mmCIF file of C-alpha atoms in Angstrom:
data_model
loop_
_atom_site.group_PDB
_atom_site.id
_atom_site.type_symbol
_atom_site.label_atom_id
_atom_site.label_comp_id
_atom_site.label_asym_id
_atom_site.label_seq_id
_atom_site.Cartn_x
_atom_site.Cartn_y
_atom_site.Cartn_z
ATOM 1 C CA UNK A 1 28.212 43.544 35.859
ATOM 2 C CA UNK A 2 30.296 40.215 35.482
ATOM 3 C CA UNK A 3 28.325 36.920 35.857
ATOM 4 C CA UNK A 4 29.531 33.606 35.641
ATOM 5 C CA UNK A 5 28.623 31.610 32.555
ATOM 6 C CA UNK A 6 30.704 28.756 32.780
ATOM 7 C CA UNK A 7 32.031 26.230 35.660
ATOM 8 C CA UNK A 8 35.646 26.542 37.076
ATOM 9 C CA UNK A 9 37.811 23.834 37.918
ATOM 10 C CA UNK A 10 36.833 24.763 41.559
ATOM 11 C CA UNK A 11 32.669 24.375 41.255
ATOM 12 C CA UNK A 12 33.395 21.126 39.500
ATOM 13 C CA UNK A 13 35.409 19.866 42.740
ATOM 14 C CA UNK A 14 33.042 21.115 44.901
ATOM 15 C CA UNK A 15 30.205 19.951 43.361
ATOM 16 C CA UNK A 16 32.170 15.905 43.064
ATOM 17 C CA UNK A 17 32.472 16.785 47.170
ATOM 18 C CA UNK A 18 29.399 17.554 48.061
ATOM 19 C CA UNK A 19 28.066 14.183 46.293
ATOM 20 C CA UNK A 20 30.551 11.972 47.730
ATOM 21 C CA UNK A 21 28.988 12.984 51.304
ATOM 22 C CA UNK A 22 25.541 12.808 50.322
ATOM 23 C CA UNK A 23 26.580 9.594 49.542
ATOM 24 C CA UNK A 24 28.204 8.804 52.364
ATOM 25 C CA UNK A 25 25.419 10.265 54.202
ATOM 26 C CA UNK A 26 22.815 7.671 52.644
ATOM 27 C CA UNK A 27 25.262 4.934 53.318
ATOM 28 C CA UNK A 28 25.041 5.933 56.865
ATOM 29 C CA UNK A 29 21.382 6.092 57.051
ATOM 30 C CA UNK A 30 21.235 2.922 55.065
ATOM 31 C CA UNK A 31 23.674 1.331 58.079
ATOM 32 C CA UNK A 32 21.303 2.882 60.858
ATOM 33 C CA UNK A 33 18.483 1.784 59.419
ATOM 34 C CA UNK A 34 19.585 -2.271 58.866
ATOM 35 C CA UNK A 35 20.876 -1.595 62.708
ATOM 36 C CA UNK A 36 17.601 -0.761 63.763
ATOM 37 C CA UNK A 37 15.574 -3.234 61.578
ATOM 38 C CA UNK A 38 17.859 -6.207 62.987
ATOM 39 C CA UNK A 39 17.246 -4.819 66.471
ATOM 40 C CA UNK A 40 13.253 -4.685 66.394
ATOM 41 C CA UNK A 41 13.213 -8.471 64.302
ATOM 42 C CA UNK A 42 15.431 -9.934 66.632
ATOM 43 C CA UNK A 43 12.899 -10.330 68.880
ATOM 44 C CA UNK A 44 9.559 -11.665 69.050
ATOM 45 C CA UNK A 45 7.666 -8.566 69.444
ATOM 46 C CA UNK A 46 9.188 -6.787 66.545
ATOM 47 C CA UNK A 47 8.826 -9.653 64.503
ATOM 48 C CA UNK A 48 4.958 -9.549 65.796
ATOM 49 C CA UNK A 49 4.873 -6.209 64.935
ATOM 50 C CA UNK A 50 6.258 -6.542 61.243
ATOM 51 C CA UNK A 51 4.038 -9.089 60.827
ATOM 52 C CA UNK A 52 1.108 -6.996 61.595
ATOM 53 C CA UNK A 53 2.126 -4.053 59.241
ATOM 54 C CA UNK A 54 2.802 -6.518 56.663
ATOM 55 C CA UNK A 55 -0.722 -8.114 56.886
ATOM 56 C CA UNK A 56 -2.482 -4.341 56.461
ATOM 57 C CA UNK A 57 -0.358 -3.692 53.390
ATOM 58 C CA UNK A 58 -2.372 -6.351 51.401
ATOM 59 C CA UNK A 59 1.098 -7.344 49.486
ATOM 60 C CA UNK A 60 -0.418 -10.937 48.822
ATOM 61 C CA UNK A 61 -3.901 -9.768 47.096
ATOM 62 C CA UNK A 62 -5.638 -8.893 44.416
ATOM 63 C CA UNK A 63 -6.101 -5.169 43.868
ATOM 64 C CA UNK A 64 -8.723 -5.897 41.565
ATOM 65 C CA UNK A 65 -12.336 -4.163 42.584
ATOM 66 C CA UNK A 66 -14.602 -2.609 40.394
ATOM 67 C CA UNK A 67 -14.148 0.875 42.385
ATOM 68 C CA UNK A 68 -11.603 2.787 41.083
ATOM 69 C CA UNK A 69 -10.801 4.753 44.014
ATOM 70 C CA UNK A 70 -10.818 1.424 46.476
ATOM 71 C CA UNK A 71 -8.406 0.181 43.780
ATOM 72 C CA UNK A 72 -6.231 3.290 44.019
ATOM 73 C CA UNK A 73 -6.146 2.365 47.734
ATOM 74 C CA UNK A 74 -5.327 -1.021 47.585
ATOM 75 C CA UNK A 75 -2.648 -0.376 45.200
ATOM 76 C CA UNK A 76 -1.418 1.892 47.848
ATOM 77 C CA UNK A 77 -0.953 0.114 50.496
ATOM 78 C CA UNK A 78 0.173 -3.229 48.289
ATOM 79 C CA UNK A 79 3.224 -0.504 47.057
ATOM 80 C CA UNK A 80 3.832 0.281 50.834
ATOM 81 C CA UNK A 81 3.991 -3.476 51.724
ATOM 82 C CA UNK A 82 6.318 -4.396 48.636
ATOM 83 C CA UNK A 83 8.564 -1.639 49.492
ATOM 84 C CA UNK A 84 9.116 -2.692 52.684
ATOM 85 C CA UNK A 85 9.310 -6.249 51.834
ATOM 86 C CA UNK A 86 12.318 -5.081 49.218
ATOM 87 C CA UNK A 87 13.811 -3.611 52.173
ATOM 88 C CA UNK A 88 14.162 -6.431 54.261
ATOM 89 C CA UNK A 89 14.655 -8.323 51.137
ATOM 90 C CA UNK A 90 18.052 -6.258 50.800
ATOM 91 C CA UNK A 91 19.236 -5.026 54.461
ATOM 92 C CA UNK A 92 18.723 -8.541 56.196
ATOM 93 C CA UNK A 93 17.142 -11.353 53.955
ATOM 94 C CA UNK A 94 18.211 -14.184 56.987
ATOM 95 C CA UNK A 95 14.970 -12.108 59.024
ATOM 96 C CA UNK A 96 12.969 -11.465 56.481
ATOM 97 C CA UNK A 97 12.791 -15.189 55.745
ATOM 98 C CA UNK A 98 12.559 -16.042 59.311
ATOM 99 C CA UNK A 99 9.616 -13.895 59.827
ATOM 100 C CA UNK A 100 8.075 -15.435 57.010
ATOM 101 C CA UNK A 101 7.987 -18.932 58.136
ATOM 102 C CA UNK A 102 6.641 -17.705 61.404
ATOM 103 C CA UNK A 103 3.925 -15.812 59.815
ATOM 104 C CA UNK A 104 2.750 -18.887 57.851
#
């Protein structure tokens, strides 16, 4: 009855290759998803769109309410709205800021 107690040479290797292609594989997704993000706000309907979500999320309020749960809510959705804000921010700030002036 022979278990393994320790990591070979060979487990370390595959272990380094399977994290160099999940990283690969987020770097892909990261790619598709700046492709798609420049394809919906490079037009005026996406940008419309955006604009929309954005203005549910709350990002630019106050959470504060004296009801806890409509806080927890509110926090919520601000967190959804600032995450997708940071988003932008990163995979195409030149939008991000264009949608902003439009949305003003």
């Amino acid at each position: 009855m022979s278990t393994k107690m320790h990591a070979t040479l060979d487990d370390v290797f595959v272990e380094q290759e399977q994290e160099a292609k999940r990283r690969e594989q987020d770097r892909q997704n990261e790619l598709r998803l700046k492709n798609a993000l420049y394809s919906v706000l490079s037009t005026e309907q996406g940008q419309l769109v955006m604009a929309w979500v954005l203005s549910h999320t709350g990002q630019n309020s106050s959470i504060s309410v004296s009801d806890s749960l409509r806080m927890a809510v509110l926090s919520g959705r601000r967190d959804v709205g600032l995450e997708i804000t940071k988003k932008l921010r990163t995979l195409c700030p030149e939008l991000l800021e264009k949608l902003n002036k439009e949305t003003e």
